[in-house]
Short mmCIF file of C-alpha atoms and ligand atoms in Angstrom, two decimals:
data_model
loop_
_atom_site.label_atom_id
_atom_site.label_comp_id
_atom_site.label_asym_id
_atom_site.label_seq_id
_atom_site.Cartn_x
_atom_site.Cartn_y
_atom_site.Cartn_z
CA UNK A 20 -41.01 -4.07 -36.19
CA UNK A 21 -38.26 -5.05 -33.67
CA UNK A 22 -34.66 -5.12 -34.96
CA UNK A 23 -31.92 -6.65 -32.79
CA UNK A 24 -29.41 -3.81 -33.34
CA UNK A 25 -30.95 -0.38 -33.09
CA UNK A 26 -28.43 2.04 -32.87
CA UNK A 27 -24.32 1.61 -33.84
CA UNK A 28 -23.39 2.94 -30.08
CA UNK A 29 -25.26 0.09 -28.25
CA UNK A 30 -23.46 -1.78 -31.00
CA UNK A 31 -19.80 -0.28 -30.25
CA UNK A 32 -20.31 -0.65 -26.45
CA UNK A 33 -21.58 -4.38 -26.94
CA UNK A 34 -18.38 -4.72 -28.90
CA UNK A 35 -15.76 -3.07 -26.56
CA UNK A 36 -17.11 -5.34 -23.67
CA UNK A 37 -16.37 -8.30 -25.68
CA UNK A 38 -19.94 -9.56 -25.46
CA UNK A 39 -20.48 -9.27 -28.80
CA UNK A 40 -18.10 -9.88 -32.24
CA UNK A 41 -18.16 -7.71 -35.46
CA UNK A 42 -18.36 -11.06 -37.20
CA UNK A 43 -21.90 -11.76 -35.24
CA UNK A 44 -23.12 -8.34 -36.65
CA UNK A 45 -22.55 -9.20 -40.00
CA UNK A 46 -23.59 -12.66 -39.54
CA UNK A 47 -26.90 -11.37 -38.34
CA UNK A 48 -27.13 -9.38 -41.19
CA UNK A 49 -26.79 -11.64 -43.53
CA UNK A 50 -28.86 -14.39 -42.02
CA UNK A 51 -32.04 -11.13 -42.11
CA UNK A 52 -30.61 -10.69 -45.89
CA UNK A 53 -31.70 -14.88 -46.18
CA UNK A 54 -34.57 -14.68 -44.59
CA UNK A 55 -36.00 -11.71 -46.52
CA UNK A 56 -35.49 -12.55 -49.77
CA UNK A 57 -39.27 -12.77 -50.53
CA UNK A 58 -39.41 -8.64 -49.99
CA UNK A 59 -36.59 -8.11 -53.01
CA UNK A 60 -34.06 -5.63 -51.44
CA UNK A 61 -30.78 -6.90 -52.37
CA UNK A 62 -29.63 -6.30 -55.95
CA UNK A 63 -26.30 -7.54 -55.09
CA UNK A 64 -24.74 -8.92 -51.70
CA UNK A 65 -20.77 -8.46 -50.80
CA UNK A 66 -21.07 -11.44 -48.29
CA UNK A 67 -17.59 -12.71 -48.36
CA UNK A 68 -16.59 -9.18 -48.39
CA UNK A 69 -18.42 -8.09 -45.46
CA UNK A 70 -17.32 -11.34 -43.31
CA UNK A 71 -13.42 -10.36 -44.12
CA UNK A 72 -13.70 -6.99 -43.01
CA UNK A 73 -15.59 -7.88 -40.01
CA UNK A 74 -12.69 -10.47 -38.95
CA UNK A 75 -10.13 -7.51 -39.81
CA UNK A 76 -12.16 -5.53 -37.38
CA UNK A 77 -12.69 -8.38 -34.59
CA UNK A 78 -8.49 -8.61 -35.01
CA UNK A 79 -8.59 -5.26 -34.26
CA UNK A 80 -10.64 -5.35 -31.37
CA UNK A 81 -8.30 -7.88 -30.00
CA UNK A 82 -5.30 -6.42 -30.71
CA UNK A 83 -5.45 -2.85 -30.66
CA UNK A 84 -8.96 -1.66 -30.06
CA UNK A 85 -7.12 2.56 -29.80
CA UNK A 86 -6.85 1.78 -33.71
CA UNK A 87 -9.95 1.49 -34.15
CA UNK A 88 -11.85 3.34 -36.92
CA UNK A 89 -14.91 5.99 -35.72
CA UNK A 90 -17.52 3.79 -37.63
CA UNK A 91 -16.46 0.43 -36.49
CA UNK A 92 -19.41 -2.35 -36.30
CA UNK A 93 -21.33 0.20 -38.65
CA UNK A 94 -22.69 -2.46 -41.62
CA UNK A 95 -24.60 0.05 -44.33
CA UNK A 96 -26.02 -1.11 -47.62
CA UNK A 97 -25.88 1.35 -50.72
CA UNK A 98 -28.65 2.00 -53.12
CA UNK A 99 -28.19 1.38 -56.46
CA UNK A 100 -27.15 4.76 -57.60
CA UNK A 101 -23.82 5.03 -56.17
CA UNK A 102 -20.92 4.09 -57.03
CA UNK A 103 -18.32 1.60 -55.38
CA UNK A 104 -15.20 0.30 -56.93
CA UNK A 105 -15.19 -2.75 -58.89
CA UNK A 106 -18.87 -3.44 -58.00
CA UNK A 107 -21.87 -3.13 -60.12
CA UNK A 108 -24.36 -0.29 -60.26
CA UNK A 109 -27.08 0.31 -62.42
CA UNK A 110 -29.84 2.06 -61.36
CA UNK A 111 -31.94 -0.83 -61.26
CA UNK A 112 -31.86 -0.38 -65.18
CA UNK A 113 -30.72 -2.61 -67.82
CA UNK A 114 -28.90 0.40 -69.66
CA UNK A 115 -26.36 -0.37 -67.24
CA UNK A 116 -26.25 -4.03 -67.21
CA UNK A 117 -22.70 -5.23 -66.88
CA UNK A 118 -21.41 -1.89 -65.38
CA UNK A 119 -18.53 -1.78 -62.62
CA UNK A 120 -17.74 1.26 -60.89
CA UNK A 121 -14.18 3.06 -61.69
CA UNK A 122 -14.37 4.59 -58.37
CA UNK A 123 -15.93 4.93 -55.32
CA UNK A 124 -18.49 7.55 -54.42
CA UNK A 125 -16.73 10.50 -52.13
CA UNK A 126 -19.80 9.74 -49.56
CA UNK A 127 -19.56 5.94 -49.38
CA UNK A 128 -15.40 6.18 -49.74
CA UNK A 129 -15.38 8.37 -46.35
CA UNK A 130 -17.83 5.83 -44.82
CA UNK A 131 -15.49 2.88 -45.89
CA UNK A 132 -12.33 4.65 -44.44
CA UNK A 133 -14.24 5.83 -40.93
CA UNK A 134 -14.69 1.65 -40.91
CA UNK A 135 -18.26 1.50 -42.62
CA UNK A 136 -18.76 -2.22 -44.05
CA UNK A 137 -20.60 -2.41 -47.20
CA UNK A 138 -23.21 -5.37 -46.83
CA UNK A 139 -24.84 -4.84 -50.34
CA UNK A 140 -26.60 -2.42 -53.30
CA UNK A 141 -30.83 -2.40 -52.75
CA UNK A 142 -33.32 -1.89 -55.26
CA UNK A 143 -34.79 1.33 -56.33
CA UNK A 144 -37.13 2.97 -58.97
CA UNK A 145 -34.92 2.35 -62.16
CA UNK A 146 -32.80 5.74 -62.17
CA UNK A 147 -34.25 6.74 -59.32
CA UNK A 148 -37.64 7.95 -60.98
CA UNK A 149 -40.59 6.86 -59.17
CA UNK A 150 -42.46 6.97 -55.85
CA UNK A 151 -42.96 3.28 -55.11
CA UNK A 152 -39.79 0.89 -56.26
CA UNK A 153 -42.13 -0.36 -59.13
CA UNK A 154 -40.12 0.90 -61.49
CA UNK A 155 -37.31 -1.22 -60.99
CA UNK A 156 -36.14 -3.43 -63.84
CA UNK A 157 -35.30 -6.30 -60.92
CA UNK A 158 -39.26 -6.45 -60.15
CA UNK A 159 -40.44 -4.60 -57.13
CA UNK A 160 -39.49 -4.09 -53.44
CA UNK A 161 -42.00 -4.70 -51.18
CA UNK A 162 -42.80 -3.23 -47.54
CA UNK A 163 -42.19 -5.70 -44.54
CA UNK A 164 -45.12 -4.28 -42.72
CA UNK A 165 -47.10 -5.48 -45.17
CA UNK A 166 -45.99 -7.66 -48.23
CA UNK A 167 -48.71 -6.54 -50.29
CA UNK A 168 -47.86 -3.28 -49.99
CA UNK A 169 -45.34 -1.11 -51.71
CA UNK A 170 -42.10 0.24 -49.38
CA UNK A 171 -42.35 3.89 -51.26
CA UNK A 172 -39.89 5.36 -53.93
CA UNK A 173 -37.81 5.35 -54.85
CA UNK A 174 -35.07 4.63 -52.21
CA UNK A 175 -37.56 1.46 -51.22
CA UNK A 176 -34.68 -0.83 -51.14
CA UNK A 177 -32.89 1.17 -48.69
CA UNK A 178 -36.09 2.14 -46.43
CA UNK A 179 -36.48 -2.18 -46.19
CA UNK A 180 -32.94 -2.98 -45.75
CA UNK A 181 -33.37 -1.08 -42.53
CA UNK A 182 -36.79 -1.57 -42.02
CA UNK A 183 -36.46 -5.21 -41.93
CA UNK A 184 -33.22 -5.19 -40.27
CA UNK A 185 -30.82 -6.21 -42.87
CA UNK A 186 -28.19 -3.24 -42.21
CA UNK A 187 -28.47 -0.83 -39.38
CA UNK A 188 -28.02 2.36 -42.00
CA UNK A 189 -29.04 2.64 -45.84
CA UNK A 190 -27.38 5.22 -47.95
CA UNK A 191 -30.12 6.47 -50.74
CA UNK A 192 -30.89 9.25 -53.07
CA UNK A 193 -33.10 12.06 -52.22
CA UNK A 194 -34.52 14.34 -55.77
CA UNK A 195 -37.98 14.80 -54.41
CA UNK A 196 -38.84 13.20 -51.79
CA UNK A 197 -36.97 9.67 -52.20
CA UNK A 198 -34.98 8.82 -49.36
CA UNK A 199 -38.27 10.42 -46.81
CA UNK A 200 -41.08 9.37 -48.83
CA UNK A 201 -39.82 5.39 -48.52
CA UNK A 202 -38.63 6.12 -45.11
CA UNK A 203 -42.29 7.51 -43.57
CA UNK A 204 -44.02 4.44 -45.03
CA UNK A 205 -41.75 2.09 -43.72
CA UNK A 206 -41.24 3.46 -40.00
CA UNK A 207 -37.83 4.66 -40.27
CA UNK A 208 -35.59 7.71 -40.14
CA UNK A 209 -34.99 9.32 -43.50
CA UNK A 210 -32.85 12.36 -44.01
CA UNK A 211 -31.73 14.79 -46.51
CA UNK A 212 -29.59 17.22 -45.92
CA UNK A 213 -29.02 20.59 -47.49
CA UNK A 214 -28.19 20.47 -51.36
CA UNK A 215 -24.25 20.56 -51.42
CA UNK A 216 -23.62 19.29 -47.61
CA UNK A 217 -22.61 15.89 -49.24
CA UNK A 218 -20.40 15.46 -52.37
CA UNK A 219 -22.89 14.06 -55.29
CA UNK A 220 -19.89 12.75 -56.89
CA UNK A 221 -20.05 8.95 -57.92
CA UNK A 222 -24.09 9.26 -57.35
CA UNK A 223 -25.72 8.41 -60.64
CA UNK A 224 -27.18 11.63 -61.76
CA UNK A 225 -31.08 11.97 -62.20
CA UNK A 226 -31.73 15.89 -61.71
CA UNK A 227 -28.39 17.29 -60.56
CA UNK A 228 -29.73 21.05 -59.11
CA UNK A 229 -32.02 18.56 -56.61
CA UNK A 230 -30.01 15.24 -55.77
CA UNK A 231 -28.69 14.78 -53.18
CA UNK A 232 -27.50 11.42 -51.05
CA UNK A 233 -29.45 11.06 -47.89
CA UNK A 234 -29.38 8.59 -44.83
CA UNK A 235 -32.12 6.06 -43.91
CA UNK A 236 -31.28 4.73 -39.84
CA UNK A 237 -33.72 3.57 -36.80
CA UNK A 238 -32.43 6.68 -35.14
CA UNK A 239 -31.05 10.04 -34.82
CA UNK A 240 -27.73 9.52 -33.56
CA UNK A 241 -27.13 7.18 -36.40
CA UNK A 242 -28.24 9.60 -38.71
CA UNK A 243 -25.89 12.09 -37.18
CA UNK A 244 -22.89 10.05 -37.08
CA UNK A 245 -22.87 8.90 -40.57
CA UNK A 246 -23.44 12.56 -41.99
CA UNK A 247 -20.61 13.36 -39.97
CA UNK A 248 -18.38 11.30 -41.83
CA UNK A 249 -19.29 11.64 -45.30
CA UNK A 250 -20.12 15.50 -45.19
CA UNK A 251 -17.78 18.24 -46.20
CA UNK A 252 -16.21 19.75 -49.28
CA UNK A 253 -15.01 17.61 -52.21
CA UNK A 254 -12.52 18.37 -54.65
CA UNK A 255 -14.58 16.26 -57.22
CA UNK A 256 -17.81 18.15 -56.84
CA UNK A 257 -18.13 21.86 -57.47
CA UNK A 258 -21.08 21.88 -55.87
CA UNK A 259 -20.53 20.26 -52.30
CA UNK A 260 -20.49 23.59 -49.83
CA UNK A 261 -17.14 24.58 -47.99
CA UNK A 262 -18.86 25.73 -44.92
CA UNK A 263 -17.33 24.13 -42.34
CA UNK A 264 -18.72 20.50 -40.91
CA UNK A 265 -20.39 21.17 -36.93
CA UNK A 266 -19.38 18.70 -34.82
CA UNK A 267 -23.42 17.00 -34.68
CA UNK A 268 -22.28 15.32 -31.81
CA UNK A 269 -22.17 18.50 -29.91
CA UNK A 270 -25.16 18.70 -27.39
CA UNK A 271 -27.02 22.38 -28.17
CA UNK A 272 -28.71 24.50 -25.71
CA UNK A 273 -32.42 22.99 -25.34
CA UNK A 274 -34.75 25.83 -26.11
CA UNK A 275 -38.45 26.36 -27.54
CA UNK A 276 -38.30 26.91 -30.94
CA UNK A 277 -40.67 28.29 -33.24
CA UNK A 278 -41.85 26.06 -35.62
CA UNK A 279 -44.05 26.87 -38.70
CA UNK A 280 -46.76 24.67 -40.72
CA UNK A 281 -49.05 25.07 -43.46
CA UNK A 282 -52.52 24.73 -43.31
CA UNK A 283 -52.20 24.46 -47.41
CA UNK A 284 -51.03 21.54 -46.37
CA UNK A 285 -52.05 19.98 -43.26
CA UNK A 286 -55.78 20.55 -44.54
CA UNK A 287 -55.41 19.45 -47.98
CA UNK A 288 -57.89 17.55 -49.48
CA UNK A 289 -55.95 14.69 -49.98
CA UNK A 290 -54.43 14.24 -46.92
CA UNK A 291 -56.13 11.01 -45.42
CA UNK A 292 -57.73 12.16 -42.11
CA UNK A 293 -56.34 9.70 -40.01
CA UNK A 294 -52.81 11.06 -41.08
CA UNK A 295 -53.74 15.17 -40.04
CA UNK A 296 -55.50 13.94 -36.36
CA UNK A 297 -51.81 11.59 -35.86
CA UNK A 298 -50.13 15.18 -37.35
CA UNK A 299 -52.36 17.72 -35.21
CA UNK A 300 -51.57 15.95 -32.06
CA UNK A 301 -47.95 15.70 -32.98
CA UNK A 302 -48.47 19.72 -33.06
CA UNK A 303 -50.49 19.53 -29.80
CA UNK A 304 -47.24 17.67 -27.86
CA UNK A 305 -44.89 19.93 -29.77
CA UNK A 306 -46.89 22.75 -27.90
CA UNK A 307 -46.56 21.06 -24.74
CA UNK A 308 -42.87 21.12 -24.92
CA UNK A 309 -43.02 24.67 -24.80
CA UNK A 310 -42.61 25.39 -28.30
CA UNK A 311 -44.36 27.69 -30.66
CA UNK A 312 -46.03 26.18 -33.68
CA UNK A 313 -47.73 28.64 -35.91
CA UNK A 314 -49.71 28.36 -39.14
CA UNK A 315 -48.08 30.19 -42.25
CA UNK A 316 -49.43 30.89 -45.78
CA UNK A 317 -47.78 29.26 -48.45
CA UNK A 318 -49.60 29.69 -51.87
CA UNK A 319 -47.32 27.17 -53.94
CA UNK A 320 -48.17 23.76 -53.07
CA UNK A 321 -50.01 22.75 -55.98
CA UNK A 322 -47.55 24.40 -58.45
CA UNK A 323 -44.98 22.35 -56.60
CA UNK A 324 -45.50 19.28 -58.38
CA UNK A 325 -46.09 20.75 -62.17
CA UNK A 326 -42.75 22.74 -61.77
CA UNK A 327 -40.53 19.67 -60.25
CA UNK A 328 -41.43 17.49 -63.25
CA UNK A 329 -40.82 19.75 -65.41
CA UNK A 330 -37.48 20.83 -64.08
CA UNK A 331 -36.27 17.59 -63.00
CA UNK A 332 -37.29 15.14 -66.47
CA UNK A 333 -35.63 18.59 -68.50
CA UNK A 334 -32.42 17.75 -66.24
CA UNK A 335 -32.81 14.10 -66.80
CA UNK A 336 -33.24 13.82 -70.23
CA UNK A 337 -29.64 15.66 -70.29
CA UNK A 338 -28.17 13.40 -67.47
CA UNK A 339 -29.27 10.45 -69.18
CA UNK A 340 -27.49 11.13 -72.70
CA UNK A 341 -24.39 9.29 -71.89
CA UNK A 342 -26.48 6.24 -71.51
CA UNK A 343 -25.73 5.94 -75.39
CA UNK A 344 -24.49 2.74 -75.84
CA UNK A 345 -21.25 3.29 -76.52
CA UNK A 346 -19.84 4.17 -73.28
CA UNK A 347 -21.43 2.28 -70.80
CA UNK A 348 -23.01 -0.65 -69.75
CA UNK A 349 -25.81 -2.13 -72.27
CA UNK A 350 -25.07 -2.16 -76.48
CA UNK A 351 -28.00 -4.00 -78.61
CA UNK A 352 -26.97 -6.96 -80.64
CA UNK A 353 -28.24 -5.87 -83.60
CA UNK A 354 -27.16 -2.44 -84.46
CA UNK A 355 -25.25 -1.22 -87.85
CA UNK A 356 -25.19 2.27 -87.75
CA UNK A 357 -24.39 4.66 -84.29
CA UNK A 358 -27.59 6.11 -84.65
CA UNK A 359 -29.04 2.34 -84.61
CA UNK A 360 -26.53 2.23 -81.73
CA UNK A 361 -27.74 4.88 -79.72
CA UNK A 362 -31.53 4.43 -80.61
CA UNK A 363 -31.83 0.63 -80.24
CA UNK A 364 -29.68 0.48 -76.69
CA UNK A 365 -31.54 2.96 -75.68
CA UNK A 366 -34.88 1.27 -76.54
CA UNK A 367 -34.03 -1.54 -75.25
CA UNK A 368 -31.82 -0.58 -72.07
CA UNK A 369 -34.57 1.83 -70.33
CA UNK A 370 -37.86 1.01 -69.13
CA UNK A 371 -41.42 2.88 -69.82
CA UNK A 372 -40.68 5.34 -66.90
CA UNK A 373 -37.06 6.73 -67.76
CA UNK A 374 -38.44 6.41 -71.53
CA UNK A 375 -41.32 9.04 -70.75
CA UNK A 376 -39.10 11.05 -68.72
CA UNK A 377 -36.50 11.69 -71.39
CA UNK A 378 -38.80 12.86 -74.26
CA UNK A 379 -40.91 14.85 -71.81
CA UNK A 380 -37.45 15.76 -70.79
CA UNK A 381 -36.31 16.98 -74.24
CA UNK A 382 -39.76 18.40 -75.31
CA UNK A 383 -39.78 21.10 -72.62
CA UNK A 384 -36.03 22.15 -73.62
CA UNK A 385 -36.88 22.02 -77.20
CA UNK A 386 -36.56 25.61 -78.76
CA UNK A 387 -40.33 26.31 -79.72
CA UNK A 388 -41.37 25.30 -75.81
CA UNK A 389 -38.73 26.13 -73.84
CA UNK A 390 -40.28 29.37 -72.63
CA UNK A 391 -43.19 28.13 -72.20
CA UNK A 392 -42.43 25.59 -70.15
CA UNK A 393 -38.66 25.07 -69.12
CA UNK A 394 -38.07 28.68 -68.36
CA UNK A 395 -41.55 29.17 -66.83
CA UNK A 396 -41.04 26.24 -63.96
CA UNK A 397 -37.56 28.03 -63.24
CA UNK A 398 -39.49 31.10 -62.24
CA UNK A 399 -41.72 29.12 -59.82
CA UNK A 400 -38.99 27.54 -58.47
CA UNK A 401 -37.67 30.65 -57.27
CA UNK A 402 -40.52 31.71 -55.92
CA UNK A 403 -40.85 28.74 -53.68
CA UNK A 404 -37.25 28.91 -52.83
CA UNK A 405 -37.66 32.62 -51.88
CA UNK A 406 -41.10 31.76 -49.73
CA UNK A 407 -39.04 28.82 -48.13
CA UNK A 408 -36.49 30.62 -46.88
CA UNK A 409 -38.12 33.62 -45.97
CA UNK A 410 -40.21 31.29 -43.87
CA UNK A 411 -36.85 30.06 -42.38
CA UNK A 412 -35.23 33.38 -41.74
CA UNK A 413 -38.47 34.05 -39.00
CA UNK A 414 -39.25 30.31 -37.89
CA UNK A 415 -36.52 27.63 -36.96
CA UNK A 416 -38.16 24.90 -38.90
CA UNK A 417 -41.04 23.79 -41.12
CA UNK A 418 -43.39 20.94 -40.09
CA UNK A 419 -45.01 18.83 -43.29
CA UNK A 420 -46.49 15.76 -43.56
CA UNK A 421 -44.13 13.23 -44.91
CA UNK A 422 -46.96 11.84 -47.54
CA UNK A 423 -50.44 12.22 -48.20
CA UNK A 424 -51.41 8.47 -47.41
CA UNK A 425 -49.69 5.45 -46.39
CA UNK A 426 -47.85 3.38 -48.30
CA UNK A 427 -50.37 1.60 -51.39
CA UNK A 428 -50.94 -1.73 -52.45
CA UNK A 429 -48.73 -2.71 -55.06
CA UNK A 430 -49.81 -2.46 -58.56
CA UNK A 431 -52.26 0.80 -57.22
CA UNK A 432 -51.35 3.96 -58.74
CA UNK A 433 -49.75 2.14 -61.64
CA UNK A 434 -52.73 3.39 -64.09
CA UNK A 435 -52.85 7.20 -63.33
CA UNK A 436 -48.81 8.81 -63.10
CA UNK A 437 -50.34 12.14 -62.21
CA UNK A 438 -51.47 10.15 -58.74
CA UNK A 439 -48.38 8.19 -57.85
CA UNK A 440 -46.42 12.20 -58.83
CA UNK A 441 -48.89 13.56 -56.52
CA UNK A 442 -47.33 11.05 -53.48
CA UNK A 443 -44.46 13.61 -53.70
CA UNK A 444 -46.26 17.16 -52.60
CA UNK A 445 -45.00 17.48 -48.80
CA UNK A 446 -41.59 16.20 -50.22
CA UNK A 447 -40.20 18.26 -52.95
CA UNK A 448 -40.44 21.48 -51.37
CA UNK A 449 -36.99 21.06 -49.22
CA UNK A 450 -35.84 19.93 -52.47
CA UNK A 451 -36.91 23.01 -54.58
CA UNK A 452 -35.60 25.13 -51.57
CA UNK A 453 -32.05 22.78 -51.34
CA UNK A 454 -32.49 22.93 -47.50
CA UNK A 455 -32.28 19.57 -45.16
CA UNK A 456 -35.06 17.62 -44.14
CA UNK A 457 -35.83 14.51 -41.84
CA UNK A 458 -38.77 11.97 -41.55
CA UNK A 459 -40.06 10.80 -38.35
CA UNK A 460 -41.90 7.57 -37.63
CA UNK A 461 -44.71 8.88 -35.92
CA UNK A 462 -47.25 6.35 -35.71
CA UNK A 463 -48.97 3.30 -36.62
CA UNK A 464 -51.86 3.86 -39.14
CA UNK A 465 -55.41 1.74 -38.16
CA UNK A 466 -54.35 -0.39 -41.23
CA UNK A 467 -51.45 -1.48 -39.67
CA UNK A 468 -48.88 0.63 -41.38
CA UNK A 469 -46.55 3.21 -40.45
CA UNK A 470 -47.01 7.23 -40.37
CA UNK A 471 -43.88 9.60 -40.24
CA UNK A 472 -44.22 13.30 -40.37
CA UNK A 473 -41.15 15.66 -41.64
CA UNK A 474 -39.36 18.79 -40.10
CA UNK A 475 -37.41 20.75 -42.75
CA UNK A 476 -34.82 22.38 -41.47
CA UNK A 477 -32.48 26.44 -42.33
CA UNK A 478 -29.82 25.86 -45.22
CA UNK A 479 -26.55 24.19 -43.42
CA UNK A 480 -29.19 24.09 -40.43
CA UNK A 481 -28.20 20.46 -40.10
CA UNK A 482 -26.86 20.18 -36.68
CA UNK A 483 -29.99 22.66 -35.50
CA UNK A 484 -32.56 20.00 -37.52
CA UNK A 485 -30.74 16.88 -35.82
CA UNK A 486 -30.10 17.84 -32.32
CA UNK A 487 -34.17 18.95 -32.45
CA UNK A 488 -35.31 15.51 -33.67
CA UNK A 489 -32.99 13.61 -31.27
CA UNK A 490 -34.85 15.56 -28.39
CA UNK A 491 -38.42 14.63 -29.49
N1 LIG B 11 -40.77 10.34 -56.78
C1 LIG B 11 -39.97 11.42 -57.26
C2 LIG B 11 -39.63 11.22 -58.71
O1 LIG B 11 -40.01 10.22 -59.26
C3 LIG B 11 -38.74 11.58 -56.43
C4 LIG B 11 -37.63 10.71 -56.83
C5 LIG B 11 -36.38 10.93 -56.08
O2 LIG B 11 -36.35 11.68 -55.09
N2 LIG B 11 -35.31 10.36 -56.59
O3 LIG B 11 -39.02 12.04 -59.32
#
């Protein structure tokens, strides 16, 4: 698909030369935003707001261009799980209707003061849970490579809104796979970078030891230059790292690096074949370059999945709690009691997803199964942690397929949950491991849509993972 902006420097130099206003950017923007309404990626659009800060910044340009902020030009869009001032969010869920944000989210704040403008909030799988947008209470996102198709999940609103060139970078969520599942079957960039590298605070929290906000861009650079701005420590989140932010801008020494993949995985049965010959000659040019690319063992694939659903619906069904209600967003009617509070909001606020979630959720913490279950998928979590960076102390990244197929025809999958969970196997590794990951449009698929592949990356190996993609 060809976009008219494709990366914010070619923007930034248009602008400086005066051939080209920040007003026009936005305007173009919003005119794609018009002319895509069909595909259901907007929940919300700041229009006037984004058409007064571009004028501020045109002023700018006229007056003072030195004062200009890093990010100038930049328009993103924000998925709706984080948070910006007096705006709605609600996790594409009714729980929240009503909601406005108290504050902004640390990420999006730092984007907004580097000169970031804030076009709109896309759709997603309601609370983030889901692999293909369907699971939105606003109705379903759908791919602009192919309408009839699904975008992916549950960032699918983002992966669009840059797919079909309605913002030139999408902020989204990344548990399992979210932000690089959506972007591989759109033909983007998605990346996630190591658990803690960006603050999580003012991201609506789904499972908190996984999330983590990610970038969706039509290139590398962009990629790099956002995470620039919005990574770093964060007084508001005890979790954010304090390592020190590289300069990502910084050219590194090109040399051949050894790169590991698993035949687990690039044989498994479920791959679709045309995927592993597009990934086995992307292994072939790799080669070429000089590099090493070896096959590894890795014996946990198929507990991968098991384990992440149990860990992550255990931490949702605790994250979700304050949805009560009482504090936020959506109260039913008809309530006497609080417990009739609590128990008819919440019937009525979630959808069947988040519903199924939260009891399987609270059955694996309960006391007689905890063990067996809760405690049990800790264990094999940190045995694929362990693997996964063992792997990374001897090999400088990890190459995975992004997804086992391309992206499915909406409504498919919608029967059988254990098949649209499956979509997530090459994805939720990095997140089990907390270590940064990218998708890369590789290639156009014989039915028309795209292919991406995925490079994980060492923990706080950002600028390593980054400088290697930009060099492909
Ligand atoms: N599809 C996965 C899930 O439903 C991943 C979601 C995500 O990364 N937010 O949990």
């Amino acid at each position: 698909m060809t976009t008219r902006f494709t990366s914010l420097t070619s923007i930034q130099d248009q602008l400086r030369s005066g051939s080209l206003i920040v007003a026009e950017v936005v305007d173009h923007y919003l005119e794609r935003i018009e002319a895509t309404r069909d595909l259901n990626i907007y929940l919300e659009v700041y229009a006037d707001e984004a058409r007064q800060q571009a004028k501020a910044q045109d002023q700018l340009l006229a007056d003072d261009p030195q004062q200009l902020p890093p990010l100038f030009g930049l328009v993103v869009s924000h998925k709706d799980v984080i948070c910006l001032k007096d705006h709605g969010v609600q996790g594409a869920s009714k729980i929240l209707d009503g909601f406005e944000s108290q504050f902004t989210a640390t990420a999006l704040q730092r984007l907004i003061e580097a000169g970031a403008i804030v076009i709109g909030r896309t759709n997603c799988d309601e609370m983030a849970m889901g692999s293909d947008n369907s699971h939105s209470a606003f109705g379903p996102t759908r791919n602009a490579a192919n309408p009839e198709h699904v975008p992916g999940g549950s960032s699918g609103g983002a992966a669009v809104a840059v797919q079909a060139d309605t913002c030139l970078v999408a902020l989204g969520s990344d548990t399992g796979g979210s932000v690089r599942q959506p972007a591989a079957f759109c033909g983007v960039y998605g990346f996630k970078p190591t658990y803690g590298r960006i603050s999580r605070h003012g991201l609506l929290a789904y499972g908190s030891s996984f999330d983590q906000i990610g970038l969706l861009a039509h290139s590398v650079e962009d990629v790099s230059r956002t995470l620039q701005v919005m990574a770093g420590p964060d007084e508001y989140d005890a979790t954010a790292s304090q390592s020190e932010v590289p300069d990502y801008a910084r050219d590194l020494p090109a040399s051949a690096k050894k790169i590991a993949y698993f035949p687990s995985a690039f044989e498994h049965p479920d791959l679709d074949p045309e995927i592993a010959r597009h990934n086995q000659a992307f292994v072939d040019r790799l080669r070429e370059q000089g590099h090493t690319v070896e096959p590894v063992d890795f014996d946990y694939l198929d507990a991968i999945i098991p384990a992440y659903y149990v860990l992550t619906t255990a931490e949702a069904s605790s994250n979700l709690s304050r949805y009560d209600g009482v504090r936020y967003g959506h109260r039913s009617a008809d309530a006497t009691t609080l417990l009739d509070t609590y128990r008819k909001s919440r019937t009525e606020g979630f959808g069947p997803e988040v519903k199924k979630r939260i009891m399987l959720g609270t059955f694996v913490l309960s006391a007689g199964y905890y063990d067996a279950y809760y405690a049990q998928a800790q264990k094999v979590r940190r045995l694929i942690y362990d693997r996964t960076r063992a792997i990374l102390e001897n090999y400088d990244f990890i190459l995975m397929p992004a997804s086992p197929g391309t992206a499915w025809k909406l409504g498919d999958k919608q029967e059988d949950a254990t098949a649209m969970y499956l979509a997530d196997i090459f994805t939720v590794q990095a997140n089990m491991a907390g270590i940064p990951a990218m998708a890369i449009p590789l290639a156009t698929h014989s039915n028309g849509l795209p292919v991406g592949i995925q490079l994980m990356g060492a923990p706080l190996g950002e600028h390593e993972l980054l400088a290697f993609c930009q060099n492909l």
